[in-house]
Each structure stands twice: as C-alpha cells, then as structure tokens.
Amino acid sequence: MKKLLYVANWKMNVTPEQTSAFYHDNYDELYELSDNADIVLCPSFVSLGLLSPFLRNTEISLGAQNCSEHISGAFTGEVDATSLEQLGCSFCIIGHSERRTLFNETNEVIASKMQRLLEQQITPIICVGETDEQRKQQKTQEVVASQLHSILSLLKAYNNAIVIAYEPVWAIGTGNIPTIEELNSMFNWLKQHVTNQVPHISVRYLYGGSIQPTNIKKLKDISILDGFLIGNASSDFQTFKNIVI
Ligand code: PGA
C-alpha cells in the first residue's frame, strides 16, 4: 500500500510556544504516526528554526507556508527559498487560495516561487482550486488549467518531484467538501492533464479543504489520491492524529 502524505498547514494559528508544545507533548506519537504516513509540518516562518533541529534526521518533514519569488535582495519582510533550505525545509506550500485572494498572488508569481524552490531542491506543494461561483458556472477545469499553465510550462525544464493540492476555495474552512464522485472525476482529469504536459515529472496529488476525523475515512478510499492538505484540524495533535491513523 502506498504511504499517504499528510501536510499540516498551521496557517497563522500556531505561535512558537504552541509549536514547541505540539512537538514536546506528542513527539513519541508523532514518530509512531510517521511509520505509516509521510508527514509534513508547516508552521509559520518564525517557528521553522524552532522545529528544525528536532525534525532533522527524522521521518517527519518540515515545510514552509510560502516563499519569495525573488532570489535575494531588498524585499522587506519576505523570506527566500535559500533560507528555507538552510532551515531544513524540504517542502513549501505555494499558491494557497488565501495567498491568491488576500495577497493578490498571480499564477506567474506562483510559478516564479516554484522555480526558486526547485533551485533549492525544496518540493513545492502547489495549491489550485476554483471559487464557488466558478464551480457553479462549471468552470472548475478551466480555472485549474489556467492556474497550472505557467507552472507546467516551467516544469518542462526540470526533473524535480512536485505535489499538487486541489483545494476548492468553497471547501476551505467551511465544513463543505466535494462528493467522492466529484473528487474522483476531478483528480482523474487533473492527473491526465498534468501527465500529458510533463510526463517526466513525479507528482503526488492531494485533496485539501475541511478535512476532519469525521470525513477522512471516505476520502482515504479515493485510490487516485496520494494524501491530504489539512488546515484548521492539523494544529491540534489529537485531531491530526485521528486523521492520519
Ligand atoms: P481547512 O484548510 O482544512 O481548514 O479547510 C485547508 C487549507 O487551507 O489548506
């Protein structure tokens, strides 16, 4: 059976003190979980350096929630991919819908961020997904294809593995999730679309949006999925554990 990937996106919900407590109160169980699952913890930038020494040389990976599209320079408040690599990040989320809508990130900027990550051998977790309005207009595939356009063009020149997380905007933090049929059909299309353009790239496909211990069982039955991106439910260890096991 394939090992599923579970990415914990703590957003801006977990302080350094809470990050430390999450690790120190639960590390035995956390390592136990990683026997059967690939786990990536994505705290905020300020907690990366805190978790990093504990996770180095373990089966649990460290991930960032964002990175700059620039290599270095006068970009006050930004964090570059080289620094993330030095801190021990092996994954980084890019293109999350909160970044796209609240911080006006374009598909081109997200593609540049991916390039910075690939140069540092950090695996990008590329988020895509349609709004409720786009879904109602039956534009889901069109929207996701346009979100991936620059990304896939760029990937033609690389061999790095990537992760794509399909997170419908209307499912994030709302308690609503697509039906199993909708997800099967979406991921079949997505996989084919990506494979047609970059057949040489290894891709893991994740679903994200309102994942909870109560709905994970049926999501795990979707065999085309390689794992999950979990937001709010991932910052409480017991809830996260009940999703992973
Ligand atoms: P949620 O968030 O699990 O809280 O819906 C998912 C995400 O934003 O990655």
PDB file of C-alpha atoms and ligand atoms in Angstrom:
ATOM      1  CA  MET A   1       0.000   0.000   0.000  1.00  0.00           C
ATOM      2  CA  LYS A   2       1.308   3.481  -0.824  1.00  0.00           C
ATOM      3  CA  LYS A   3       2.278   5.746   2.056  1.00  0.00           C
ATOM      4  CA  LEU A   4      -0.072   8.725   2.073  1.00  0.00           C
ATOM      5  CA  LEU A   5       1.249  12.258   2.505  1.00  0.00           C
ATOM      6  CA  TYR A   6      -0.309  14.414   5.230  1.00  0.00           C
ATOM      7  CA  VAL A   7       0.579  18.101   5.116  1.00  0.00           C
ATOM      8  CA  ALA A   8      -0.305  20.135   8.217  1.00  0.00           C
ATOM      9  CA  ASN A   9      -0.864  23.771   7.242  1.00  0.00           C
ATOM     10  CA  TRP A  10      -0.925  25.635  10.536  1.00  0.00           C
ATOM     11  CA  LYS A  11      -1.577  28.983   8.815  1.00  0.00           C
ATOM     12  CA  MET A  12      -1.275  31.857  11.349  1.00  0.00           C
ATOM     13  CA  ASN A  13      -2.940  29.801  14.077  1.00  0.00           C
ATOM     14  CA  VAL A  14       0.058  28.399  15.957  1.00  0.00           C
ATOM     15  CA  THR A  15       2.565  30.534  17.873  1.00  0.00           C
ATOM     16  CA  PRO A  16       6.169  29.464  18.578  1.00  0.00           C
ATOM     17  CA  GLU A  17       5.130  28.435  22.116  1.00  0.00           C
ATOM     18  CA  GLN A  18       2.290  26.332  20.746  1.00  0.00           C
ATOM     19  CA  THR A  19       4.603  24.856  18.098  1.00  0.00           C
ATOM     20  CA  SER A  20       7.020  23.833  20.810  1.00  0.00           C
ATOM     21  CA  ALA A  21       4.211  22.310  22.898  1.00  0.00           C
ATOM     22  CA  PHE A  22       2.813  20.412  19.876  1.00  0.00           C
ATOM     23  CA  TYR A  23       6.196  18.782  19.400  1.00  0.00           C
ATOM     24  CA  HIS A  24       7.280  18.219  23.006  1.00  0.00           C
ATOM     25  CA  ASP A  25       3.923  16.930  24.225  1.00  0.00           C
ATOM     26  CA  ASN A  26       3.469  14.484  21.354  1.00  0.00           C
ATOM     27  CA  TYR A  27       6.760  13.532  19.742  1.00  0.00           C
ATOM     28  CA  ASP A  28       6.533   9.815  20.607  1.00  0.00           C
ATOM     29  CA  GLU A  29       3.139   9.506  18.964  1.00  0.00           C
ATOM     30  CA  LEU A  30       4.185  11.765  16.107  1.00  0.00           C
ATOM     31  CA  TYR A  31       7.104   9.494  15.208  1.00  0.00           C
ATOM     32  CA  GLU A  32       4.826   6.483  15.527  1.00  0.00           C
ATOM     33  CA  LEU A  33       2.440   8.057  13.009  1.00  0.00           C
ATOM     34  CA  SER A  34       5.289   8.533  10.581  1.00  0.00           C
ATOM     35  CA  ASP A  35       5.826   4.754  10.380  1.00  0.00           C
ATOM     36  CA  ASN A  36       2.791   4.504   8.111  1.00  0.00           C
ATOM     37  CA  ALA A  37       2.432   8.025   6.735  1.00  0.00           C
ATOM     38  CA  ASP A  38       4.599  10.777   5.286  1.00  0.00           C
ATOM     39  CA  ILE A  39       4.083  13.801   7.498  1.00  0.00           C
ATOM     40  CA  VAL A  40       4.982  17.414   6.728  1.00  0.00           C
ATOM     41  CA  LEU A  41       4.542  20.069   9.406  1.00  0.00           C
ATOM     42  CA  CYS A  42       4.194  23.640   8.105  1.00  0.00           C
ATOM     43  CA  PRO A  43       4.417  26.158  10.936  1.00  0.00           C
ATOM     44  CA  SER A  44       4.731  29.895  10.347  1.00  0.00           C
ATOM     45  CA  PHE A  45       8.138  31.259   9.276  1.00  0.00           C
ATOM     46  CA  VAL A  46       9.096  32.259  12.833  1.00  0.00           C
ATOM     47  CA  SER A  47       8.690  28.702  14.129  1.00  0.00           C
ATOM     48  CA  LEU A  48      10.659  26.927  11.387  1.00  0.00           C
ATOM     49  CA  GLY A  49      14.000  27.386  13.154  1.00  0.00           C
ATOM     50  CA  LEU A  50      12.474  26.106  16.359  1.00  0.00           C
ATOM     51  CA  LEU A  51      11.180  22.828  14.910  1.00  0.00           C
ATOM     52  CA  SER A  52      14.049  22.291  12.518  1.00  0.00           C
ATOM     53  CA  PRO A  53      16.653  20.756  14.903  1.00  0.00           C
ATOM     54  CA  PHE A  54      14.081  18.276  16.238  1.00  0.00           C
ATOM     55  CA  LEU A  55      12.962  17.071  12.818  1.00  0.00           C
ATOM     56  CA  ARG A  56      16.383  16.820  11.174  1.00  0.00           C
ATOM     57  CA  ASN A  57      17.279  13.170  10.542  1.00  0.00           C
ATOM     58  CA  THR A  58      13.742  12.016  11.330  1.00  0.00           C
ATOM     59  CA  GLU A  59      10.991  10.732   9.046  1.00  0.00           C
ATOM     60  CA  ILE A  60       8.945  13.890   9.633  1.00  0.00           C
ATOM     61  CA  SER A  61       9.469  16.723   7.175  1.00  0.00           C
ATOM     62  CA  LEU A  62       9.466  20.444   7.710  1.00  0.00           C
ATOM     63  CA  GLY A  63       7.582  22.692   5.311  1.00  0.00           C
ATOM     64  CA  ALA A  64       7.054  26.435   4.893  1.00  0.00           C
ATOM     65  CA  GLN A  65       3.730  28.081   4.017  1.00  0.00           C
ATOM     66  CA  ASN A  66       5.133  30.454   1.417  1.00  0.00           C
ATOM     67  CA  CYS A  67       8.368  31.831  -0.042  1.00  0.00           C
ATOM     68  CA  SER A  68       9.538  34.844  -2.020  1.00  0.00           C
ATOM     69  CA  GLU A  69       9.619  34.722  -5.806  1.00  0.00           C
ATOM     70  CA  HIS A  70      12.964  36.563  -5.640  1.00  0.00           C
ATOM     71  CA  ILE A  71      16.368  35.012  -5.019  1.00  0.00           C
ATOM     72  CA  SER A  72      17.515  37.721  -2.572  1.00  0.00           C
ATOM     73  CA  GLY A  73      17.602  41.486  -2.224  1.00  0.00           C
ATOM     74  CA  ALA A  74      15.693  44.466  -0.871  1.00  0.00           C
ATOM     75  CA  PHE A  75      12.330  42.804  -0.199  1.00  0.00           C
ATOM     76  CA  THR A  76      11.482  43.808   3.350  1.00  0.00           C
ATOM     77  CA  GLY A  77       9.519  41.157   5.205  1.00  0.00           C
ATOM     78  CA  GLU A  78       9.996  38.422   2.605  1.00  0.00           C
ATOM     79  CA  VAL A  79      11.694  35.030   3.070  1.00  0.00           C
ATOM     80  CA  ASP A  80      13.803  33.447   0.318  1.00  0.00           C
ATOM     81  CA  ALA A  81      13.994  29.797  -0.676  1.00  0.00           C
ATOM     82  CA  THR A  82      17.711  29.574   0.182  1.00  0.00           C
ATOM     83  CA  SER A  83      16.930  30.470   3.804  1.00  0.00           C
ATOM     84  CA  LEU A  84      14.162  27.866   3.855  1.00  0.00           C
ATOM     85  CA  GLU A  85      16.597  25.246   2.597  1.00  0.00           C
ATOM     86  CA  GLN A  86      19.151  26.220   5.244  1.00  0.00           C
ATOM     87  CA  LEU A  87      16.465  25.863   7.912  1.00  0.00           C
ATOM     88  CA  GLY A  88      15.813  22.293   6.809  1.00  0.00           C
ATOM     89  CA  CYS A  89      12.591  22.751   4.848  1.00  0.00           C
ATOM     90  CA  SER A  90      12.060  20.027   2.291  1.00  0.00           C
ATOM     91  CA  PHE A  91       8.573  21.224   1.282  1.00  0.00           C
ATOM     92  CA  CYS A  92       6.902  24.592   0.777  1.00  0.00           C
ATOM     93  CA  ILE A  93       3.239  25.422   0.111  1.00  0.00           C
ATOM     94  CA  ILE A  94       2.731  27.913  -2.712  1.00  0.00           C
ATOM     95  CA  GLY A  95      -0.348  29.394  -4.330  1.00  0.00           C
ATOM     96  CA  HIS A  96      -2.658  28.771  -1.396  1.00  0.00           C
ATOM     97  CA  SER A  97      -6.027  30.421  -2.078  1.00  0.00           C
ATOM     98  CA  GLU A  98      -5.527  32.734   0.916  1.00  0.00           C
ATOM     99  CA  ARG A  99      -2.318  33.996  -0.736  1.00  0.00           C
ATOM    100  CA  ARG A 100      -4.002  34.306  -4.118  1.00  0.00           C
ATOM    101  CA  THR A 101      -7.000  36.267  -2.819  1.00  0.00           C
ATOM    102  CA  LEU A 102      -5.673  38.191   0.199  1.00  0.00           C
ATOM    103  CA  PHE A 103      -2.215  38.944  -1.186  1.00  0.00           C
ATOM    104  CA  ASN A 104      -3.042  39.151  -4.895  1.00  0.00           C
ATOM    105  CA  GLU A 105      -0.585  36.465  -5.971  1.00  0.00           C
ATOM    106  CA  THR A 106      -0.805  35.779  -9.685  1.00  0.00           C
ATOM    107  CA  ASN A 107      -0.148  32.492 -11.476  1.00  0.00           C
ATOM    108  CA  GLU A 108       3.097  33.945 -12.828  1.00  0.00           C
ATOM    109  CA  VAL A 109       4.336  34.956  -9.362  1.00  0.00           C
ATOM    110  CA  ILE A 110       3.472  31.482  -8.081  1.00  0.00           C
ATOM    111  CA  ALA A 111       5.419  29.915 -10.970  1.00  0.00           C
ATOM    112  CA  SER A 112       8.461  32.062 -10.041  1.00  0.00           C
ATOM    113  CA  LYS A 113       8.152  30.913  -6.443  1.00  0.00           C
ATOM    114  CA  MET A 114       8.158  27.333  -7.675  1.00  0.00           C
ATOM    115  CA  GLN A 115      11.314  27.995  -9.659  1.00  0.00           C
ATOM    116  CA  ARG A 116      13.075  29.382  -6.542  1.00  0.00           C
ATOM    117  CA  LEU A 117      12.073  26.251  -4.624  1.00  0.00           C
ATOM    118  CA  LEU A 118      13.180  23.833  -7.342  1.00  0.00           C
ATOM    119  CA  GLU A 119      16.586  25.550  -7.437  1.00  0.00           C
ATOM    120  CA  GLN A 120      16.912  24.714  -3.724  1.00  0.00           C
ATOM    121  CA  GLN A 121      15.626  21.141  -4.104  1.00  0.00           C
ATOM    122  CA  ILE A 122      12.584  22.004  -1.976  1.00  0.00           C
ATOM    123  CA  THR A 123       9.429  20.199  -3.095  1.00  0.00           C
ATOM    124  CA  PRO A 124       6.673  22.702  -3.942  1.00  0.00           C
ATOM    125  CA  ILE A 125       3.140  21.938  -2.777  1.00  0.00           C
ATOM    126  CA  ILE A 126       1.185  23.827  -5.422  1.00  0.00           C
ATOM    127  CA  CYS A 127      -2.385  24.695  -4.428  1.00  0.00           C
ATOM    128  CA  VAL A 128      -5.115  25.080  -7.018  1.00  0.00           C
ATOM    129  CA  GLY A 129      -8.891  25.279  -6.860  1.00  0.00           C
ATOM    130  CA  GLU A 130     -11.983  27.113  -8.005  1.00  0.00           C
ATOM    131  CA  THR A 131     -14.315  29.508  -6.170  1.00  0.00           C
ATOM    132  CA  ASP A 132     -17.954  28.689  -5.530  1.00  0.00           C
ATOM    133  CA  GLU A 133     -19.013  30.985  -8.349  1.00  0.00           C
ATOM    134  CA  GLN A 134     -16.612  29.350 -10.814  1.00  0.00           C
ATOM    135  CA  ARG A 135     -17.877  25.941  -9.749  1.00  0.00           C
ATOM    136  CA  LYS A 136     -21.475  26.983 -10.313  1.00  0.00           C
ATOM    137  CA  GLN A 137     -20.503  28.167 -13.784  1.00  0.00           C
ATOM    138  CA  GLN A 138     -18.905  24.741 -14.359  1.00  0.00           C
ATOM    139  CA  LYS A 139     -15.516  26.329 -14.909  1.00  0.00           C
ATOM    140  CA  THR A 140     -13.528  24.205 -12.460  1.00  0.00           C
ATOM    141  CA  GLN A 141     -11.287  22.516 -15.037  1.00  0.00           C
ATOM    142  CA  GLU A 142     -10.776  25.713 -16.976  1.00  0.00           C
ATOM    143  CA  VAL A 143      -9.751  27.587 -13.808  1.00  0.00           C
ATOM    144  CA  VAL A 144      -7.397  24.880 -12.580  1.00  0.00           C
ATOM    145  CA  ALA A 145      -5.838  24.507 -16.050  1.00  0.00           C
ATOM    146  CA  SER A 146      -5.122  28.242 -16.138  1.00  0.00           C
ATOM    147  CA  GLN A 147      -3.695  28.162 -12.594  1.00  0.00           C
ATOM    148  CA  LEU A 148      -1.326  25.403 -13.721  1.00  0.00           C
ATOM    149  CA  HIS A 149      -0.394  26.824 -17.118  1.00  0.00           C
ATOM    150  CA  SER A 150       2.821  28.725 -16.181  1.00  0.00           C
ATOM    151  CA  ILE A 151       3.776  26.051 -13.668  1.00  0.00           C
ATOM    152  CA  LEU A 152       3.633  23.231 -16.210  1.00  0.00           C
ATOM    153  CA  SER A 153       5.478  25.239 -18.872  1.00  0.00           C
ATOM    154  CA  LEU A 154       8.306  25.873 -16.449  1.00  0.00           C
ATOM    155  CA  LEU A 155       8.431  22.264 -15.294  1.00  0.00           C
ATOM    156  CA  LYS A 156       9.352  21.108 -18.804  1.00  0.00           C
ATOM    157  CA  ALA A 157      12.915  22.190 -17.965  1.00  0.00           C
ATOM    158  CA  TYR A 158      13.087  20.429 -14.568  1.00  0.00           C
ATOM    159  CA  ASN A 159      13.105  16.901 -13.194  1.00  0.00           C
ATOM    160  CA  ASN A 160      12.130  17.625  -9.587  1.00  0.00           C
ATOM    161  CA  ALA A 161       9.171  15.915  -7.961  1.00  0.00           C
ATOM    162  CA  ILE A 162       6.218  18.141  -7.075  1.00  0.00           C
ATOM    163  CA  VAL A 163       2.988  17.975  -5.097  1.00  0.00           C
ATOM    164  CA  ILE A 164      -0.303  19.384  -6.379  1.00  0.00           C
ATOM    165  CA  ALA A 165      -3.054  20.069  -3.837  1.00  0.00           C
ATOM    166  CA  TYR A 166      -6.560  20.530  -5.206  1.00  0.00           C
ATOM    167  CA  GLU A 167      -8.357  22.701  -2.688  1.00  0.00           C
ATOM    168  CA  PRO A 168     -11.683  24.116  -3.846  1.00  0.00           C
ATOM    169  CA  VAL A 169     -11.902  27.616  -2.322  1.00  0.00           C
ATOM    170  CA  TRP A 170     -15.502  26.948  -1.255  1.00  0.00           C
ATOM    171  CA  ALA A 171     -14.344  23.916   0.749  1.00  0.00           C
ATOM    172  CA  ILE A 172     -11.598  25.660   2.754  1.00  0.00           C
ATOM    173  CA  GLY A 173     -12.658  26.263   6.341  1.00  0.00           C
ATOM    174  CA  THR A 174     -16.372  25.892   5.535  1.00  0.00           C
ATOM    175  CA  GLY A 175     -17.191  22.314   6.507  1.00  0.00           C
ATOM    176  CA  ASN A 176     -18.247  21.584   2.904  1.00  0.00           C
ATOM    177  CA  ILE A 177     -16.410  19.036   0.804  1.00  0.00           C
ATOM    178  CA  PRO A 178     -16.961  17.750  -2.741  1.00  0.00           C
ATOM    179  CA  THR A 179     -18.639  14.381  -3.189  1.00  0.00           C
ATOM    180  CA  ILE A 180     -16.477  11.309  -3.746  1.00  0.00           C
ATOM    181  CA  GLU A 181     -17.713  11.173  -7.372  1.00  0.00           C
ATOM    182  CA  GLU A 182     -16.727  14.815  -7.911  1.00  0.00           C
ATOM    183  CA  LEU A 183     -13.287  14.197  -6.455  1.00  0.00           C
ATOM    184  CA  ASN A 184     -12.730  11.040  -8.485  1.00  0.00           C
ATOM    185  CA  SER A 185     -13.645  12.811 -11.670  1.00  0.00           C
ATOM    186  CA  MET A 186     -11.606  15.942 -10.825  1.00  0.00           C
ATOM    187  CA  PHE A 187      -8.453  14.002  -9.942  1.00  0.00           C
ATOM    188  CA  ASN A 188      -8.737  11.751 -12.993  1.00  0.00           C
ATOM    189  CA  TRP A 189      -8.902  14.835 -15.183  1.00  0.00           C
ATOM    190  CA  LEU A 190      -6.115  16.617 -13.233  1.00  0.00           C
ATOM    191  CA  LYS A 191      -3.743  13.683 -13.420  1.00  0.00           C
ATOM    192  CA  GLN A 192      -4.285  13.269 -17.116  1.00  0.00           C
ATOM    193  CA  HIS A 193      -3.892  16.997 -17.760  1.00  0.00           C
ATOM    194  CA  VAL A 194      -0.589  17.146 -15.859  1.00  0.00           C
ATOM    195  CA  THR A 195       0.787  13.868 -17.214  1.00  0.00           C
ATOM    196  CA  ASN A 196       0.097  14.941 -20.798  1.00  0.00           C
ATOM    197  CA  GLN A 197       2.243  18.015 -20.365  1.00  0.00           C
ATOM    198  CA  VAL A 198       5.012  16.865 -18.029  1.00  0.00           C
ATOM    199  CA  PRO A 199       5.135  13.076 -18.273  1.00  0.00           C
ATOM    200  CA  HIS A 200       8.683  13.046 -16.871  1.00  0.00           C
ATOM    201  CA  ILE A 201       7.695  14.695 -13.552  1.00  0.00           C
ATOM    202  CA  SER A 202       6.746  12.700 -10.469  1.00  0.00           C
ATOM    203  CA  VAL A 203       3.617  14.215  -8.933  1.00  0.00           C
ATOM    204  CA  ARG A 204       1.740  13.454  -5.729  1.00  0.00           C
ATOM    205  CA  TYR A 205      -1.902  14.574  -5.728  1.00  0.00           C
ATOM    206  CA  LEU A 206      -3.514  15.840  -2.525  1.00  0.00           C
ATOM    207  CA  TYR A 207      -7.014  16.909  -1.605  1.00  0.00           C
ATOM    208  CA  GLY A 208      -7.496  19.800   0.850  1.00  0.00           C
ATOM    209  CA  GLY A 209     -10.497  21.618   2.336  1.00  0.00           C
ATOM    210  CA  SER A 210     -12.425  20.966   5.576  1.00  0.00           C
ATOM    211  CA  ILE A 211     -10.755  17.640   6.306  1.00  0.00           C
ATOM    212  CA  GLN A 212     -11.788  16.299   9.720  1.00  0.00           C
ATOM    213  CA  PRO A 213     -11.550  12.946  11.514  1.00  0.00           C
ATOM    214  CA  THR A 214     -15.256  12.519  10.654  1.00  0.00           C
ATOM    215  CA  ASN A 215     -14.849  12.698   6.872  1.00  0.00           C
ATOM    216  CA  ILE A 216     -11.335  11.343   6.308  1.00  0.00           C
ATOM    217  CA  LYS A 217     -12.347   7.697   6.052  1.00  0.00           C
ATOM    218  CA  LYS A 218     -14.305   8.072   2.839  1.00  0.00           C
ATOM    219  CA  LEU A 219     -11.632  10.401   1.416  1.00  0.00           C
ATOM    220  CA  LYS A 220      -8.993   7.738   2.034  1.00  0.00           C
ATOM    221  CA  ASP A 221     -10.992   5.381  -0.165  1.00  0.00           C
ATOM    222  CA  ILE A 222     -10.253   7.561  -3.206  1.00  0.00           C
ATOM    223  CA  SER A 223      -7.419   5.483  -4.596  1.00  0.00           C
ATOM    224  CA  ILE A 224      -6.141   8.132  -7.017  1.00  0.00           C
ATOM    225  CA  LEU A 225      -5.234  10.404  -4.071  1.00  0.00           C
ATOM    226  CA  ASP A 226      -1.716  10.436  -2.626  1.00  0.00           C
ATOM    227  CA  GLY A 227      -2.607  12.356   0.501  1.00  0.00           C
ATOM    228  CA  PHE A 228      -4.172  15.379   2.129  1.00  0.00           C
ATOM    229  CA  LEU A 229      -3.538  19.023   2.981  1.00  0.00           C
ATOM    230  CA  ILE A 230      -5.087  19.794   6.338  1.00  0.00           C
ATOM    231  CA  GLY A 231      -5.650  23.289   7.699  1.00  0.00           C
ATOM    232  CA  ASN A 232      -7.558  24.000  10.893  1.00  0.00           C
ATOM    233  CA  ALA A 233      -7.779  20.371  12.016  1.00  0.00           C
ATOM    234  CA  SER A 234      -3.999  19.930  11.902  1.00  0.00           C
ATOM    235  CA  SER A 235      -2.965  22.236  14.732  1.00  0.00           C
ATOM    236  CA  ASP A 236      -4.499  20.092  17.476  1.00  0.00           C
ATOM    237  CA  PHE A 237      -2.387  16.957  17.778  1.00  0.00           C
ATOM    238  CA  GLN A 238      -5.177  14.527  18.753  1.00  0.00           C
ATOM    239  CA  THR A 239      -7.387  15.715  15.885  1.00  0.00           C
ATOM    240  CA  PHE A 240      -4.465  15.483  13.446  1.00  0.00           C
ATOM    241  CA  LYS A 241      -3.633  12.000  14.734  1.00  0.00           C
ATOM    242  CA  ASN A 242      -7.237  10.875  14.238  1.00  0.00           C
ATOM    243  CA  ILE A 243      -6.998  11.995  10.630  1.00  0.00           C
ATOM    244  CA  VAL A 244      -3.710  10.238   9.944  1.00  0.00           C
ATOM    245  CA  ILE A 245      -4.386   6.853  11.601  1.00  0.00           C
TER     246      ILE A 245
HETATM  247  P1  PGA B   1      -9.056  23.677   6.194  1.00  0.00           P
HETATM  248  O1  PGA B   1      -7.929  24.383   5.321  1.00  0.00           O
HETATM  249  O2  PGA B   1      -8.613  22.257   6.409  1.00  0.00           O
HETATM  250  O3  PGA B   1      -9.092  24.463   7.463  1.00  0.00           O
HETATM  251  O4  PGA B   1     -10.321  23.768   5.402  1.00  0.00           O
HETATM  252  C1  PGA B   1      -7.250  23.721   4.309  1.00  0.00           C
HETATM  253  C2  PGA B   1      -6.216  24.641   3.737  1.00  0.00           C
HETATM  254  O5  PGA B   1      -6.474  25.857   3.689  1.00  0.00           O
HETATM  255  O6  PGA B   1      -5.121  24.213   3.347  1.00  0.00           O
END
